[in-house]
Short mmCIF file of N, CA and C in Angstrom, two decimals:
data_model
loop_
_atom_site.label_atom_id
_atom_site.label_comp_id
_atom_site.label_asym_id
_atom_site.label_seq_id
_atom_site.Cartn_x
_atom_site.Cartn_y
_atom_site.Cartn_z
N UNK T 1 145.01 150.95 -29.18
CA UNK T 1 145.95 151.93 -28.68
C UNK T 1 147.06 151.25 -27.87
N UNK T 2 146.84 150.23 -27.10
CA UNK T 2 147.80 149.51 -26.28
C UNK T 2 148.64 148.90 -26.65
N UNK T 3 148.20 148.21 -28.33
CA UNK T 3 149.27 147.43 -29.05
C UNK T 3 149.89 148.28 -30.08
N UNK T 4 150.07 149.50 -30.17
CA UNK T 4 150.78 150.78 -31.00
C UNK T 4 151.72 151.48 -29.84
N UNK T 5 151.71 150.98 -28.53
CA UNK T 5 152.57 152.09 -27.46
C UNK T 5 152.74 150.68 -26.59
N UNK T 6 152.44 149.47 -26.47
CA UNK T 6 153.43 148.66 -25.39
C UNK T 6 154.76 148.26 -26.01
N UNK T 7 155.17 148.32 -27.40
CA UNK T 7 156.52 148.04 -27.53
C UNK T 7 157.87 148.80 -27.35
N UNK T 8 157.19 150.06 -26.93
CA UNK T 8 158.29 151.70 -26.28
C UNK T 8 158.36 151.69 -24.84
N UNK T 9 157.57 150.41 -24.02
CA UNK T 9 157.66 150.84 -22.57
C UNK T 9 159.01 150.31 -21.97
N UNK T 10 159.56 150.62 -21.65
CA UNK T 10 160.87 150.39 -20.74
C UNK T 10 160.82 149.22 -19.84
N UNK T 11 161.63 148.30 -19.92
CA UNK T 11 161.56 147.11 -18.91
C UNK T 11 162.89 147.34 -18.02
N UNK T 12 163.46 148.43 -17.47
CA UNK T 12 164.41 149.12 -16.65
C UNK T 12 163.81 149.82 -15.74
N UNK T 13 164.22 148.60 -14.34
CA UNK T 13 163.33 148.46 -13.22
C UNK T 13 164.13 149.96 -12.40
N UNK T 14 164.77 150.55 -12.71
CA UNK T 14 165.42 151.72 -12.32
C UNK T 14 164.94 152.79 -12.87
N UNK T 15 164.37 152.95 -13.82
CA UNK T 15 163.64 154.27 -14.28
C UNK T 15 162.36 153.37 -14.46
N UNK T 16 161.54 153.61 -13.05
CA UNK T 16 160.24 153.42 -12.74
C UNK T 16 159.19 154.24 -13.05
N UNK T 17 159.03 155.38 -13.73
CA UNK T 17 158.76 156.25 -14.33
C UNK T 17 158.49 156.13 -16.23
N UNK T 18 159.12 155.14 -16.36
CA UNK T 18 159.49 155.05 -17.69
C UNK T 18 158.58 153.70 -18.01
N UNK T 19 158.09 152.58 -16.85
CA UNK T 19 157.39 151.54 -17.20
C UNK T 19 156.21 151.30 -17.25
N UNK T 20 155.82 152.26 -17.84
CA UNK T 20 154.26 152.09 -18.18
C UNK T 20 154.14 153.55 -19.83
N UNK T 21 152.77 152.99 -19.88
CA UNK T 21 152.27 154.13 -20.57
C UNK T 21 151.63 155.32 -19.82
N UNK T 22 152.04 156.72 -20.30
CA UNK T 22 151.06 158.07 -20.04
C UNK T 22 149.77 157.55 -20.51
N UNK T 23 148.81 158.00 -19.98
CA UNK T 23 147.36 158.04 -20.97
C UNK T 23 146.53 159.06 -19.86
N UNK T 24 146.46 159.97 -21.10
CA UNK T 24 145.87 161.40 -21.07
C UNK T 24 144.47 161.26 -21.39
N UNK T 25 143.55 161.81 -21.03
CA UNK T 25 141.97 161.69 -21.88
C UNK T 25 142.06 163.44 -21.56
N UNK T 26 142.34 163.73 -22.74
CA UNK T 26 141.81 165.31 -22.72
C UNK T 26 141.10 165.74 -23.37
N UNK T 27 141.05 167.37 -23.72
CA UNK T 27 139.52 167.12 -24.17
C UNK T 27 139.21 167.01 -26.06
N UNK T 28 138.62 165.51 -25.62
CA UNK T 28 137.82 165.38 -27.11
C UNK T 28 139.26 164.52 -28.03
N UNK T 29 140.25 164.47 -27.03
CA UNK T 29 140.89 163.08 -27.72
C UNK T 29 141.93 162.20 -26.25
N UNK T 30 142.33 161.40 -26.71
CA UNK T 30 142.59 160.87 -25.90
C UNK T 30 143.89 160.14 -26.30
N UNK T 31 145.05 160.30 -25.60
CA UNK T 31 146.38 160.25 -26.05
C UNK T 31 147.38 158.73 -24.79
N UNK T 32 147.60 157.61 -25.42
CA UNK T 32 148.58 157.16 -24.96
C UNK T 32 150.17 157.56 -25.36
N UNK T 33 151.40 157.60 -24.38
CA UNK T 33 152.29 157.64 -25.09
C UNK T 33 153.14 156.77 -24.25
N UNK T 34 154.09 156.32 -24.98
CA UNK T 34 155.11 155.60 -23.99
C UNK T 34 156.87 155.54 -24.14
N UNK T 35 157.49 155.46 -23.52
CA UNK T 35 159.13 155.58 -24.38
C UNK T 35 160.26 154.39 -23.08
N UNK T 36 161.26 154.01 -23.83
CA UNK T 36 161.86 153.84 -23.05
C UNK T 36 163.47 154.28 -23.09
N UNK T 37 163.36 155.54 -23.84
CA UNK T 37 164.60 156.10 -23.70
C UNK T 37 165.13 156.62 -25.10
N UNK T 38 164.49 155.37 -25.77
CA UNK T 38 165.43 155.19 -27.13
C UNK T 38 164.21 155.28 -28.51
N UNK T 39 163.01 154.75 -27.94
CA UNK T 39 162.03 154.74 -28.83
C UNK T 39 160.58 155.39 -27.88
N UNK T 40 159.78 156.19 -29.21
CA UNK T 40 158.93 157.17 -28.53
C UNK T 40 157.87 156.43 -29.21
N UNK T 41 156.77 156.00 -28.95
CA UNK T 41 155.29 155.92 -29.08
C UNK T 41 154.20 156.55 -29.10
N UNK T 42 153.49 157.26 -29.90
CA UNK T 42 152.38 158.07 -29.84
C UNK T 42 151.10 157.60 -30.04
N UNK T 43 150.08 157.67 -29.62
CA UNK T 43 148.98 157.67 -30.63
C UNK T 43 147.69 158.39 -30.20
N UNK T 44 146.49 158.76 -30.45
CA UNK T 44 146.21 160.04 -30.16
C UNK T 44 144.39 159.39 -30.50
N UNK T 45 143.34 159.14 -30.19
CA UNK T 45 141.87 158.91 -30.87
C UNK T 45 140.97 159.45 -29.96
N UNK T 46 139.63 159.95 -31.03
CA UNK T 46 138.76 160.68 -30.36
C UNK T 46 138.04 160.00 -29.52
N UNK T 47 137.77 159.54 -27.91
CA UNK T 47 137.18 158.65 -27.73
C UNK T 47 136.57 160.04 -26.57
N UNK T 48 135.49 159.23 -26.49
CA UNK T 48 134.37 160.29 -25.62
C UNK T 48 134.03 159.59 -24.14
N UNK T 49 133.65 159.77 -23.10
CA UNK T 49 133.58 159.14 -21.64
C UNK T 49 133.84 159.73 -20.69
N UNK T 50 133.59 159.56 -19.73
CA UNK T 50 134.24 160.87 -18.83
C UNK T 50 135.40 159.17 -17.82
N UNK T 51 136.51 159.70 -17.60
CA UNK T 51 137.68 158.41 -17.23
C UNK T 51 137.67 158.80 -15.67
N UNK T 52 137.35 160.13 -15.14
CA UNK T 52 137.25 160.33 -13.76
C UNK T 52 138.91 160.84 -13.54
N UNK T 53 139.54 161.68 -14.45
CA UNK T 53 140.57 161.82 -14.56
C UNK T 53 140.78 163.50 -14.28
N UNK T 54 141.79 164.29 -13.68
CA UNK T 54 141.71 165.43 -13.38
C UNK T 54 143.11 165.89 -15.22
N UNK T 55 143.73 164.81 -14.36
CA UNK T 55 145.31 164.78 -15.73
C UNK T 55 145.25 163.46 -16.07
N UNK T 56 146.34 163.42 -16.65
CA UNK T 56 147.03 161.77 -17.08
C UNK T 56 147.45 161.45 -16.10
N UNK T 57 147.81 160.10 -15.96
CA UNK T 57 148.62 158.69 -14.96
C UNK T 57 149.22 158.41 -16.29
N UNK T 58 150.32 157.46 -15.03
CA UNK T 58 150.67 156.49 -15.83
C UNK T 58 150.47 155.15 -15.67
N UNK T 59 149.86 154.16 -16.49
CA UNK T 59 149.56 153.04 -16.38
C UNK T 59 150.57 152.01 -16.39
N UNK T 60 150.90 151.00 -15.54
CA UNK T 60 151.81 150.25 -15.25
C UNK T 60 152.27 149.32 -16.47
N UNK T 61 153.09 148.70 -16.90
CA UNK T 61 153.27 147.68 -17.51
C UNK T 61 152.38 146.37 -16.75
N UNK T 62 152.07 146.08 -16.25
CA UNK T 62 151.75 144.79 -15.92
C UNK T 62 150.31 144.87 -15.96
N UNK T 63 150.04 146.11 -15.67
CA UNK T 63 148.36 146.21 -15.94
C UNK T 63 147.68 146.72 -16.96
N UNK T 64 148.94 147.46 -17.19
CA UNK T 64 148.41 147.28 -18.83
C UNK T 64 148.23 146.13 -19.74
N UNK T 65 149.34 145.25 -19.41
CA UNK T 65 149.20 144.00 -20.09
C UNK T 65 147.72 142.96 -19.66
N UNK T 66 146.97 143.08 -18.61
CA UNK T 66 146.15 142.30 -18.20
C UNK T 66 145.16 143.00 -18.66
N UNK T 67 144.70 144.67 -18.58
CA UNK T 67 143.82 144.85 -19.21
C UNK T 67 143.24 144.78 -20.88
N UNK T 68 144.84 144.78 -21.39
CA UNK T 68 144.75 143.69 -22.75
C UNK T 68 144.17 142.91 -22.81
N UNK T 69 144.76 141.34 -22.20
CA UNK T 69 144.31 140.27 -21.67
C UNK T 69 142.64 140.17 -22.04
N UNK T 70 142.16 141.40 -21.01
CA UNK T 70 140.45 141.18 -20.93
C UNK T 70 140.26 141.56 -22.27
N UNK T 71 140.69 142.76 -22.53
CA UNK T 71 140.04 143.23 -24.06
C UNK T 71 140.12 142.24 -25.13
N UNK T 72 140.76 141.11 -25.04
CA UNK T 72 141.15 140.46 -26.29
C UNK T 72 140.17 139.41 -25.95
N UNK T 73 139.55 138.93 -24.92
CA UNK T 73 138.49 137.50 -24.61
C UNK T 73 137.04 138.10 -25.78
N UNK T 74 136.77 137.03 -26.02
CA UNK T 74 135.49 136.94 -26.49
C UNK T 74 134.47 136.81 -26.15
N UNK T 75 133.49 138.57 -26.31
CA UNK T 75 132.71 138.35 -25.24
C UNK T 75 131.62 139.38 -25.36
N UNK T 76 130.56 139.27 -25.43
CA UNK T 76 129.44 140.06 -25.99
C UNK T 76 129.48 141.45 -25.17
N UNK T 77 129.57 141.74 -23.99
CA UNK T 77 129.72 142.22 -22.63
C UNK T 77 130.32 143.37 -22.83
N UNK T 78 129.96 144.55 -23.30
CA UNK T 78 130.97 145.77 -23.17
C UNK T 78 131.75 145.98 -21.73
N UNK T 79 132.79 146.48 -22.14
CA UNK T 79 133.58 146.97 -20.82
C UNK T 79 133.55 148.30 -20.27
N UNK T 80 133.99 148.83 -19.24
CA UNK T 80 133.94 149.88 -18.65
C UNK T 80 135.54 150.24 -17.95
N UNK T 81 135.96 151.52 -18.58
CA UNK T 81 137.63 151.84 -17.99
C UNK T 81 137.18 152.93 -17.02
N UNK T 82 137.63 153.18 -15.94
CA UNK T 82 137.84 154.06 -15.20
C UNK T 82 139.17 154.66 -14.25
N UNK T 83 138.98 155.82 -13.63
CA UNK T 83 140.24 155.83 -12.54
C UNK T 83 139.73 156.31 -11.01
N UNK T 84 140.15 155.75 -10.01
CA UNK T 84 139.41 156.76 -8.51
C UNK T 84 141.17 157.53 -8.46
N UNK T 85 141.40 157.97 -7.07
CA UNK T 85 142.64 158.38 -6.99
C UNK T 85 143.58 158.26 -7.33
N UNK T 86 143.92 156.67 -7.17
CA UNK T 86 145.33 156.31 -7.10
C UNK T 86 144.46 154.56 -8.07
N UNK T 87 143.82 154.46 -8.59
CA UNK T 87 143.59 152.98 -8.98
C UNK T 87 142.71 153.31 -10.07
N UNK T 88 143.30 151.90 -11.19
CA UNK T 88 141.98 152.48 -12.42
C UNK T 88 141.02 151.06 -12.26
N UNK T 89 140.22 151.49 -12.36
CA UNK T 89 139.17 149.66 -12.34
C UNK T 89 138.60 149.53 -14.24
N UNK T 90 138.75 148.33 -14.36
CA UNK T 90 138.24 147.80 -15.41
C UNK T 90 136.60 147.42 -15.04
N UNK T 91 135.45 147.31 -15.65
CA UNK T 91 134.47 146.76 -15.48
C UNK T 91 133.69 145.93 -16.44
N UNK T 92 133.25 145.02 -16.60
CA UNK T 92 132.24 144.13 -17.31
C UNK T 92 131.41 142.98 -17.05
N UNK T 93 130.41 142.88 -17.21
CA UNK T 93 129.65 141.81 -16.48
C UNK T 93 130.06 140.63 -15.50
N UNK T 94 130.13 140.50 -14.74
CA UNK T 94 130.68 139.31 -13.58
C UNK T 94 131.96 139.40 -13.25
N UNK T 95 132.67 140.99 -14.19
CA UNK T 95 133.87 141.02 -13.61
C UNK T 95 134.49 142.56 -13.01
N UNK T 96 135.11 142.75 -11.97
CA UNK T 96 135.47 143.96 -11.62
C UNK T 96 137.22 143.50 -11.69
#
């Protein structure tokens, strides 16, 4: 989902709003979207979990890019996404 919606995120440090992806978990699918004005990104999959989410955030560019990062290592270790208030934590063995 991250590599179908990071090429719409806005790198225009003035519409701070615009640099990251939405990501919605509603119910029974779960929707990133992202734009930066000119190009719109969708994509939409049934994924099941509870994210600790009331609505959508928006996820930053930079952390989105790192939680890439982890997803792409090789590594037996399932991961764990979450959100508390204001912060989303990644989780997987020896790493928070």
């Amino acid at each position: 989902m991250i590599e179908k919606t990071q090429f719409a995120i806005s790198t225009d440090e003035t519409r701070y709003n615009l640099n990251g992806v939405y990501f919605d978990p509603g119910e029974g699918v779960t929707r990133m979207v992202a734009t930066d004005g000119h190009r719109l990104s969708l994509i939409e999959k049934p994924l099941t979990g509870n994210f600790g989410l009331k609505r959508g955030v928006i996820i930053p560019r930079k952390g989105l890019m790192e939680l890439r990062r982890l997803l792409l290592e090789e590594t037996a270790a399932p991961g764990e996404l979450g959100f508390s208030e204001n912060s989303g934590v990644f989780k997987r063995q020896g790493l928070v």
